[in-house]
mmCIF file of C-alpha atoms in Angstrom:
data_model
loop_
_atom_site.group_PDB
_atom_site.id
_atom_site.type_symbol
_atom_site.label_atom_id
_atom_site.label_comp_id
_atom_site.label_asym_id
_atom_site.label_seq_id
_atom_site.Cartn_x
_atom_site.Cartn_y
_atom_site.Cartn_z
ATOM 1 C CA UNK A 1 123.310 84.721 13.737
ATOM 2 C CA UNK A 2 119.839 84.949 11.834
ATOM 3 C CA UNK A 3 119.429 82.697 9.448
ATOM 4 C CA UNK A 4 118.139 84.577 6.958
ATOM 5 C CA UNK A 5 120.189 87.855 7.487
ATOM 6 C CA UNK A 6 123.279 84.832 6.379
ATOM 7 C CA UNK A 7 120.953 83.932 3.470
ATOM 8 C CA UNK A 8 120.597 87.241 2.436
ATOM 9 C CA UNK A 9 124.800 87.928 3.077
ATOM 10 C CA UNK A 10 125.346 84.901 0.344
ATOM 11 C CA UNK A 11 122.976 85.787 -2.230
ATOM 12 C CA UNK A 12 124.547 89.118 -2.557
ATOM 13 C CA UNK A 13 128.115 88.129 -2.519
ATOM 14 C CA UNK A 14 127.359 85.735 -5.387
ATOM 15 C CA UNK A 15 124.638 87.817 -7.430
ATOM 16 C CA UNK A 16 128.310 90.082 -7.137
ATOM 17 C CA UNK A 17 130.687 87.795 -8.189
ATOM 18 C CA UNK A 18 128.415 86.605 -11.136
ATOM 19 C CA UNK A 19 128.322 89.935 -12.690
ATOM 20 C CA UNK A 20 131.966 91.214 -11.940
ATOM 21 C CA UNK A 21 134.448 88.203 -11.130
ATOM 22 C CA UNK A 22 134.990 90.108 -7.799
ATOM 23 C CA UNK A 23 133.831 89.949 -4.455
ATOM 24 C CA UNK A 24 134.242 86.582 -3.102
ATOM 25 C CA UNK A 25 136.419 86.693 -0.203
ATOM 26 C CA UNK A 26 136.807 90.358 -0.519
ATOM 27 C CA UNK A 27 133.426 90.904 0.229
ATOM 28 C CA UNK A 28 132.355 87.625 1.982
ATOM 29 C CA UNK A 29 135.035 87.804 5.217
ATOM 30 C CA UNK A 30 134.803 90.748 5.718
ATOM 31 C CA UNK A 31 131.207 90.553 6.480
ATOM 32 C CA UNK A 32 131.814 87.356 8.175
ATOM 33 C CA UNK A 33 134.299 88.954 10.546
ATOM 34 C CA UNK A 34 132.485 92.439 11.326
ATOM 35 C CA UNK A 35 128.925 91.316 10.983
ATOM 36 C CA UNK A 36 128.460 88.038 12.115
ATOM 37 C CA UNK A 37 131.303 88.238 14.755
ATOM 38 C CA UNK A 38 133.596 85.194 12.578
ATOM 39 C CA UNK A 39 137.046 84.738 14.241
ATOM 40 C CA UNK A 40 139.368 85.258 11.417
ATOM 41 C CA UNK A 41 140.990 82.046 11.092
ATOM 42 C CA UNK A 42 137.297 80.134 10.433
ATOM 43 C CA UNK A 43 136.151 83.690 8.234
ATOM 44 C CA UNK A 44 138.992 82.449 6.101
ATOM 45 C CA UNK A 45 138.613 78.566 5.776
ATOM 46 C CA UNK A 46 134.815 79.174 5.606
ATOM 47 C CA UNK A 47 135.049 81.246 2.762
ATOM 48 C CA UNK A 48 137.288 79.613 0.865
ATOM 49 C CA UNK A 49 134.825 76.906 0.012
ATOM 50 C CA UNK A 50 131.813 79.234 0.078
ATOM 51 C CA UNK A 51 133.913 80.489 -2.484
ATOM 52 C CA UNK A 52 134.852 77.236 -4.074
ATOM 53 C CA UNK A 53 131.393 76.100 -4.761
ATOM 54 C CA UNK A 54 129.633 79.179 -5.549
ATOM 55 C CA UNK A 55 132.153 79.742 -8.239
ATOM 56 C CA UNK A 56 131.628 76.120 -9.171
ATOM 57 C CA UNK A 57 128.236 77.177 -10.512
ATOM 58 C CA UNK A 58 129.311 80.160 -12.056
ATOM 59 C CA UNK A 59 131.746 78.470 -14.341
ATOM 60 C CA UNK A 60 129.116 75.925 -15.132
ATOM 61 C CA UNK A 61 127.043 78.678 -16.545
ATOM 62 C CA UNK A 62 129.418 79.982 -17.825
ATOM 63 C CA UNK A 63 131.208 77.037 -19.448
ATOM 64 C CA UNK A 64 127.397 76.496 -21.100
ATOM 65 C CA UNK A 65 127.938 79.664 -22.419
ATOM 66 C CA UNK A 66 131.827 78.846 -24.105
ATOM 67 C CA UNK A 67 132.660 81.925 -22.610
ATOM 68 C CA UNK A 68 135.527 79.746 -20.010
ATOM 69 C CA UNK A 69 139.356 80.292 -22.261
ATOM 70 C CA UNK A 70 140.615 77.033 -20.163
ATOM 71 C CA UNK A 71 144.023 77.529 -21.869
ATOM 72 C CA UNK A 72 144.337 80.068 -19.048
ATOM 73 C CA UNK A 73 142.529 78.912 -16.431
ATOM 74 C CA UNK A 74 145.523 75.758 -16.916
ATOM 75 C CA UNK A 75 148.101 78.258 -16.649
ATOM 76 C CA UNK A 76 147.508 80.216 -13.145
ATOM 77 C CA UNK A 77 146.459 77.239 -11.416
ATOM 78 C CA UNK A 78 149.987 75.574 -12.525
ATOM 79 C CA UNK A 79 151.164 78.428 -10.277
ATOM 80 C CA UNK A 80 148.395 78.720 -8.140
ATOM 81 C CA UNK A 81 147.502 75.007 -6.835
ATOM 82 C CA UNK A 82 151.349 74.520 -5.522
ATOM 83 C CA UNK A 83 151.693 77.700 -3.482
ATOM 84 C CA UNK A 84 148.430 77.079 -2.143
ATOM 85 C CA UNK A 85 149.712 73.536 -0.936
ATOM 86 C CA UNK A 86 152.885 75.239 0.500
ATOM 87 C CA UNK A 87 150.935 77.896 2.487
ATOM 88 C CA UNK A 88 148.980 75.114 3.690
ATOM 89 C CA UNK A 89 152.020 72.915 5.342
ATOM 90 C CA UNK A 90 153.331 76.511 6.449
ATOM 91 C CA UNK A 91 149.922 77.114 8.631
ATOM 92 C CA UNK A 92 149.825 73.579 9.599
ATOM 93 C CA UNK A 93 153.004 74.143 10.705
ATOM 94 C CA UNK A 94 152.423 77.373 13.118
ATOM 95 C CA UNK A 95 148.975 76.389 13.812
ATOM 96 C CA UNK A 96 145.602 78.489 12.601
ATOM 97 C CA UNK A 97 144.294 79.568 16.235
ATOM 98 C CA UNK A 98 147.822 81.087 17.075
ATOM 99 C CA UNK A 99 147.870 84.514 17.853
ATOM 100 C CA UNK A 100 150.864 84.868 15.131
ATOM 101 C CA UNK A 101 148.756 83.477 12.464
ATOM 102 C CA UNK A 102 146.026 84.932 13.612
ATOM 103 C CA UNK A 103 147.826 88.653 12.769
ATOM 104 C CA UNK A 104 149.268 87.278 10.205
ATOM 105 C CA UNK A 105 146.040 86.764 8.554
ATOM 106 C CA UNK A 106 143.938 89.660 9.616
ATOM 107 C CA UNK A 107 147.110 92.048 8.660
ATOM 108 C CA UNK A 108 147.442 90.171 5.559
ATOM 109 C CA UNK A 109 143.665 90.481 5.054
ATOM 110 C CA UNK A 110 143.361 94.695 5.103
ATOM 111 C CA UNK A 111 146.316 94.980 2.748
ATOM 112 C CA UNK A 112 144.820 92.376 0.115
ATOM 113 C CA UNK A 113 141.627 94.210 0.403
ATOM 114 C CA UNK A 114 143.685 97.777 -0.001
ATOM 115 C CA UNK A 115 145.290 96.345 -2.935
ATOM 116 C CA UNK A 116 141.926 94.966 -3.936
ATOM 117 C CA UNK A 117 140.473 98.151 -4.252
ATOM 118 C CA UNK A 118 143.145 100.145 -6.093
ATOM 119 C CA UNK A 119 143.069 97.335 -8.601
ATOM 120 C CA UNK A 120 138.984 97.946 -8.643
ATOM 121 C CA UNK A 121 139.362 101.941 -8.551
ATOM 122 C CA UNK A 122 142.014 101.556 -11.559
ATOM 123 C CA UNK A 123 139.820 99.245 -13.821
ATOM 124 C CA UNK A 124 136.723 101.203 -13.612
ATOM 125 C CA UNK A 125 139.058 104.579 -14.131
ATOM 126 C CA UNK A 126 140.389 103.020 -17.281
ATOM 127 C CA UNK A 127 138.829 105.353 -20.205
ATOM 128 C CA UNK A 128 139.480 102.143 -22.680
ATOM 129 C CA UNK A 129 136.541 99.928 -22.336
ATOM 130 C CA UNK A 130 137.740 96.435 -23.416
ATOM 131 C CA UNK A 131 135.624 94.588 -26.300
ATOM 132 C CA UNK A 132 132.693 92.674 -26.124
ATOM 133 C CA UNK A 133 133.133 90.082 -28.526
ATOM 134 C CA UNK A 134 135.786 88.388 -29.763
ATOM 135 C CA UNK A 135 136.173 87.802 -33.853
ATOM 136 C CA UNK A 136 136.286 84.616 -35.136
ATOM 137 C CA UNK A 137 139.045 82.525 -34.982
ATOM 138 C CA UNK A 138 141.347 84.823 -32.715
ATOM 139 C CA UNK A 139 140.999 82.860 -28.897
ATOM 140 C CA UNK A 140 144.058 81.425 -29.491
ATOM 141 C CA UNK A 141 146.114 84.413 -30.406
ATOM 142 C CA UNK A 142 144.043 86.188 -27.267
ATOM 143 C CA UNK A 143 144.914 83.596 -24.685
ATOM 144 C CA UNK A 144 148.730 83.620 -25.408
ATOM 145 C CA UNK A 145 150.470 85.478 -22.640
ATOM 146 C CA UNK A 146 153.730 87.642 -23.596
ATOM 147 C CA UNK A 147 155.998 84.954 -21.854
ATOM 148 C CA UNK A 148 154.737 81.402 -20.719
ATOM 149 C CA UNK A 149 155.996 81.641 -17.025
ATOM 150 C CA UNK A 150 153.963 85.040 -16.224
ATOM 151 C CA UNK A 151 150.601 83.624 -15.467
ATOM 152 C CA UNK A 152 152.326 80.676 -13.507
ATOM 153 C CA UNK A 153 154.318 83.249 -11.183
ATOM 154 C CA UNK A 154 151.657 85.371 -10.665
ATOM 155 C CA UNK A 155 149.304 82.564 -10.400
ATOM 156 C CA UNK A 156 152.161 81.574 -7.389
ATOM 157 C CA UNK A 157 151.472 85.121 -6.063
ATOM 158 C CA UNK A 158 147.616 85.042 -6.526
ATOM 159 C CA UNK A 159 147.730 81.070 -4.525
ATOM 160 C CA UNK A 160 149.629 82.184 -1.545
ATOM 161 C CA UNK A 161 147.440 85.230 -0.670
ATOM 162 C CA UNK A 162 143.939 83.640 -1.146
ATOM 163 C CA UNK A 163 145.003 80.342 1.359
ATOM 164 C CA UNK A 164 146.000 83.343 3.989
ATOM 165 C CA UNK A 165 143.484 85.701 3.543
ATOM 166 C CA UNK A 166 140.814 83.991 1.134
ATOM 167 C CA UNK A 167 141.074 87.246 -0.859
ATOM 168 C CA UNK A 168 142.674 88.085 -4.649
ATOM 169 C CA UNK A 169 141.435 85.787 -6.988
ATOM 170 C CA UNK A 170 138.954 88.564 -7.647
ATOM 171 C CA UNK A 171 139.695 92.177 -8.516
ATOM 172 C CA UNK A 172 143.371 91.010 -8.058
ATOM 173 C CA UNK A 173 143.209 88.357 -10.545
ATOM 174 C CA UNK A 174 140.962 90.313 -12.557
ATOM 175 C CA UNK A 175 143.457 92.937 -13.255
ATOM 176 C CA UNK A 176 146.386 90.087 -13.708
ATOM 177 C CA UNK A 177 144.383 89.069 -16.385
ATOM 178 C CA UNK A 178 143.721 92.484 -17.605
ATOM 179 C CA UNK A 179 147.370 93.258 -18.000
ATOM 180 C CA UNK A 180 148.537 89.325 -19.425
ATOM 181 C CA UNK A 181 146.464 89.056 -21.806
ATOM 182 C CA UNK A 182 144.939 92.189 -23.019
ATOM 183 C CA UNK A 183 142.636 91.399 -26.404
ATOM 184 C CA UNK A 184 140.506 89.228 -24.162
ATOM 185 C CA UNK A 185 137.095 90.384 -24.471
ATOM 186 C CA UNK A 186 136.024 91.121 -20.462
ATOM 187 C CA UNK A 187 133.219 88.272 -20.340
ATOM 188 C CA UNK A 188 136.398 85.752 -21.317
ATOM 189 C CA UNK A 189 138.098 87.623 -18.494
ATOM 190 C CA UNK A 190 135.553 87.714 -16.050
ATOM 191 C CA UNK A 191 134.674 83.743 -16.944
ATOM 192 C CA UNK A 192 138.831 83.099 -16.512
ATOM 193 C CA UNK A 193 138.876 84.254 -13.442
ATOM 194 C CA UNK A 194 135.856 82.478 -11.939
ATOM 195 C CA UNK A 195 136.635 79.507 -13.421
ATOM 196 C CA UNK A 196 140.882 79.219 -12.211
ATOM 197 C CA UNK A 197 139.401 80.162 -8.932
ATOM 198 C CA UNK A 198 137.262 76.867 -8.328
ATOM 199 C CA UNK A 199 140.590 74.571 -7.748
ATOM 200 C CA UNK A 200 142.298 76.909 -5.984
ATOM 201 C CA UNK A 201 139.648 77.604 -3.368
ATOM 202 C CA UNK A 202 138.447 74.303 -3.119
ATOM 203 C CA UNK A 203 141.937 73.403 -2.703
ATOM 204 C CA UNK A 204 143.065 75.911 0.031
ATOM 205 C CA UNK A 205 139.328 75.306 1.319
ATOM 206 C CA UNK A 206 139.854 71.682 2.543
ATOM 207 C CA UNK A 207 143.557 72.395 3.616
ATOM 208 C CA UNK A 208 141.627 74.808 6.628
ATOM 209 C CA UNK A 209 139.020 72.076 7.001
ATOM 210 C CA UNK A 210 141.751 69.645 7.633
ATOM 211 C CA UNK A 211 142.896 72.459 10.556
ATOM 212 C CA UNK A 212 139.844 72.986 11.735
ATOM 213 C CA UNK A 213 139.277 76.171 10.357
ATOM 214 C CA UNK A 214 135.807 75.585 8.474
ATOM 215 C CA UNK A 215 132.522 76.582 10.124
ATOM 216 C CA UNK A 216 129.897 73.904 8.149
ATOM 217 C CA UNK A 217 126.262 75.287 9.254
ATOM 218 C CA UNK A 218 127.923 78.581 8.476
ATOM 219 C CA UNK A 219 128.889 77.398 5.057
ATOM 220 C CA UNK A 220 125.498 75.680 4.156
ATOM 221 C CA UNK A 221 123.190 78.686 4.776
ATOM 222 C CA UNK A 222 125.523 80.827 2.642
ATOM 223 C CA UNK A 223 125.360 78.510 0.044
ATOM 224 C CA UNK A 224 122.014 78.328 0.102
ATOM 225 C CA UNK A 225 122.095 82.084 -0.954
ATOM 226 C CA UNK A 226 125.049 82.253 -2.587
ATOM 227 C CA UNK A 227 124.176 79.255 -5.783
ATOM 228 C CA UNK A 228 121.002 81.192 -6.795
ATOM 229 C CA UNK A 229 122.694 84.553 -6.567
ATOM 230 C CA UNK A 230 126.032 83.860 -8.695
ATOM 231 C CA UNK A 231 123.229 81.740 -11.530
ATOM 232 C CA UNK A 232 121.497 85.442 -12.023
ATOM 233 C CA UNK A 233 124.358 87.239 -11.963
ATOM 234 C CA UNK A 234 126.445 85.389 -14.790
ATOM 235 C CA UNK A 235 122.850 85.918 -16.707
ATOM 236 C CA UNK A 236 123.054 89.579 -16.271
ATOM 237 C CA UNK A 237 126.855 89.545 -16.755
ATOM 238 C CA UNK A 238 126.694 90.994 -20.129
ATOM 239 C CA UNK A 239 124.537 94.087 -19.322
ATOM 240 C CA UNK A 240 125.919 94.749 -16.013
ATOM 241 C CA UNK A 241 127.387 98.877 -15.779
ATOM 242 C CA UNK A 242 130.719 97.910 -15.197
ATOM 243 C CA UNK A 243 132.287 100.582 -14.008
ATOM 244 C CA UNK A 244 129.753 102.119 -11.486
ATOM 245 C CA UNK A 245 129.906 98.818 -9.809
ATOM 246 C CA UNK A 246 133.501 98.240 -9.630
ATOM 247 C CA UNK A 247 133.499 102.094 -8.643
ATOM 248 C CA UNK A 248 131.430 101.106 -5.327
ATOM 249 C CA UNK A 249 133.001 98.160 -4.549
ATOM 250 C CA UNK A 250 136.630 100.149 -4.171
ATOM 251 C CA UNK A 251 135.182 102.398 -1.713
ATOM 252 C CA UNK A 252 134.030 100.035 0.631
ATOM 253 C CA UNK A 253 136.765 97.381 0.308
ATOM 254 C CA UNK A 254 138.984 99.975 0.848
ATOM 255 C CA UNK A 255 136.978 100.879 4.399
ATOM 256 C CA UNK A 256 137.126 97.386 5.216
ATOM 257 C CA UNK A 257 140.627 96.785 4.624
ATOM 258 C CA UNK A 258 141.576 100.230 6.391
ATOM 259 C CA UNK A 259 139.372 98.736 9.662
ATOM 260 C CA UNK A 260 140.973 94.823 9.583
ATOM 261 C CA UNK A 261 144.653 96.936 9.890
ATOM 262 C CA UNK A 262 143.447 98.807 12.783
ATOM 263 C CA UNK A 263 141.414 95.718 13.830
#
């Protein structure tokens, strides 16, 4: 695998993430799998904490920039972090190079990216463009969710499919948010959902190291394109055209998760 070419693969996924909050896993295994020739079950593990510490300096930008409502980032990892622990003892259990685990994943994999991209393709469809800014003094009416347990069941939901597949706490979560709590400006929303992902990848990251399932060179040289890239893109966040991003991204998740079915 060049060197650079895997450079090059990490910058973008994070320059990505950094200005949508999407594109981490959905983007990252499957060009680890189809590009680089990945087996699935170290695409996964890998990713995760490519994942992990790439959004790790996105929410420190973004933190800088008191754009991080950690009100919710508490609530979907108090679903999140125990389902990911469960899945966990489940694969430990069946073993990551099985070939049941191994379909498991990959299946699992092209639906989450399906669903991915709907969630995208509806977003960007929306006509109502959500607000910029939010006015003094209303975060804490704007982080309240319409019942307390929502975020912590679908932060369950959210936990279970990113330890099997890596994929969801982007455009998935995105739209979770989206729906929970509604008068959050999108930066907030965008800045949530980087920031809840950090545990819960680095998390479900070391469970596949602890199995094995974590290439490290692989993960390094990423990195090393991936920290840079997520930095400019939570710069540009604010100016980024939302919706003919998002727009592009659907189609070709949607390709990739139609090709890991038939895989």
């Amino acid at each position: 695998m060049p060197n650079i070419a895997i450079i090059l693969a990490g910058f973008a996924v994070g320059l990505i993430v950094g200005l949508t909050g999407v594109g981490g896993g959905s983007l990252m295994t499957p060009i680890l799998i189809f590009f680089f020739g990945v087996k699935p079950y170290l695409a996964v593990g890998t990713d995760l904490l490519f994942a992990a510490f790439t959004k790790m300096g996105g929410t420190v930008s973004l933190a800088r920039q008191k754009l991080v409502p950690w009100r919710v980032v508490g609530q979907l990892s108090a679903g999140s972090l125990p389902a990911a622990l469960l899945t966990l003892l489940v694969l430990r259990q069946l073993g990551p190079t099985s070939a049941t685990v191994q379909s498991l994943m990959t299946n699992t994999l092209g639906v989450a990216l399906l669903l991915t991209a709907v969630a995208m393709l509806y977003k960007a469809a929306r006509g109502k463009q959500l607000p910029r800014q939010l006015p003094e003094g209303q975060l804490a009416q704007a982080t309240h969710a319409r019942h307390w347990s929502l975020p912590v069941l679908f932060g369950a939901v959210i936990g279970t499919l990113v330890t099997l597949t890596s994929v969801g706490a982007g455009a998935i979560g995105v739209s979770v948010l989206l729906l929970l709590f509604p008068l959050l400006p999108l930066p907030r929303i965008v800045a949530a959902d980087i920031a809840y992902a950090v545990p819960l990848t680095l998390v479900a990251g070391l469970g596949h190291a602890s199995l094995g399932s974590v290439d490290w060179p692989l993960l390094a040289k990423l990195l090393a394109g991936s920290l840079p890239g997520i930095w400019l893109g939570t710069r540009l966040m604010r100016h980024t055209p939302e919706r003919l991003v998002r727009s592009a991204l659907s189609l070709l998740l949607a390709y990739a998760g139609t090709k890991l079915i038939a895989f």
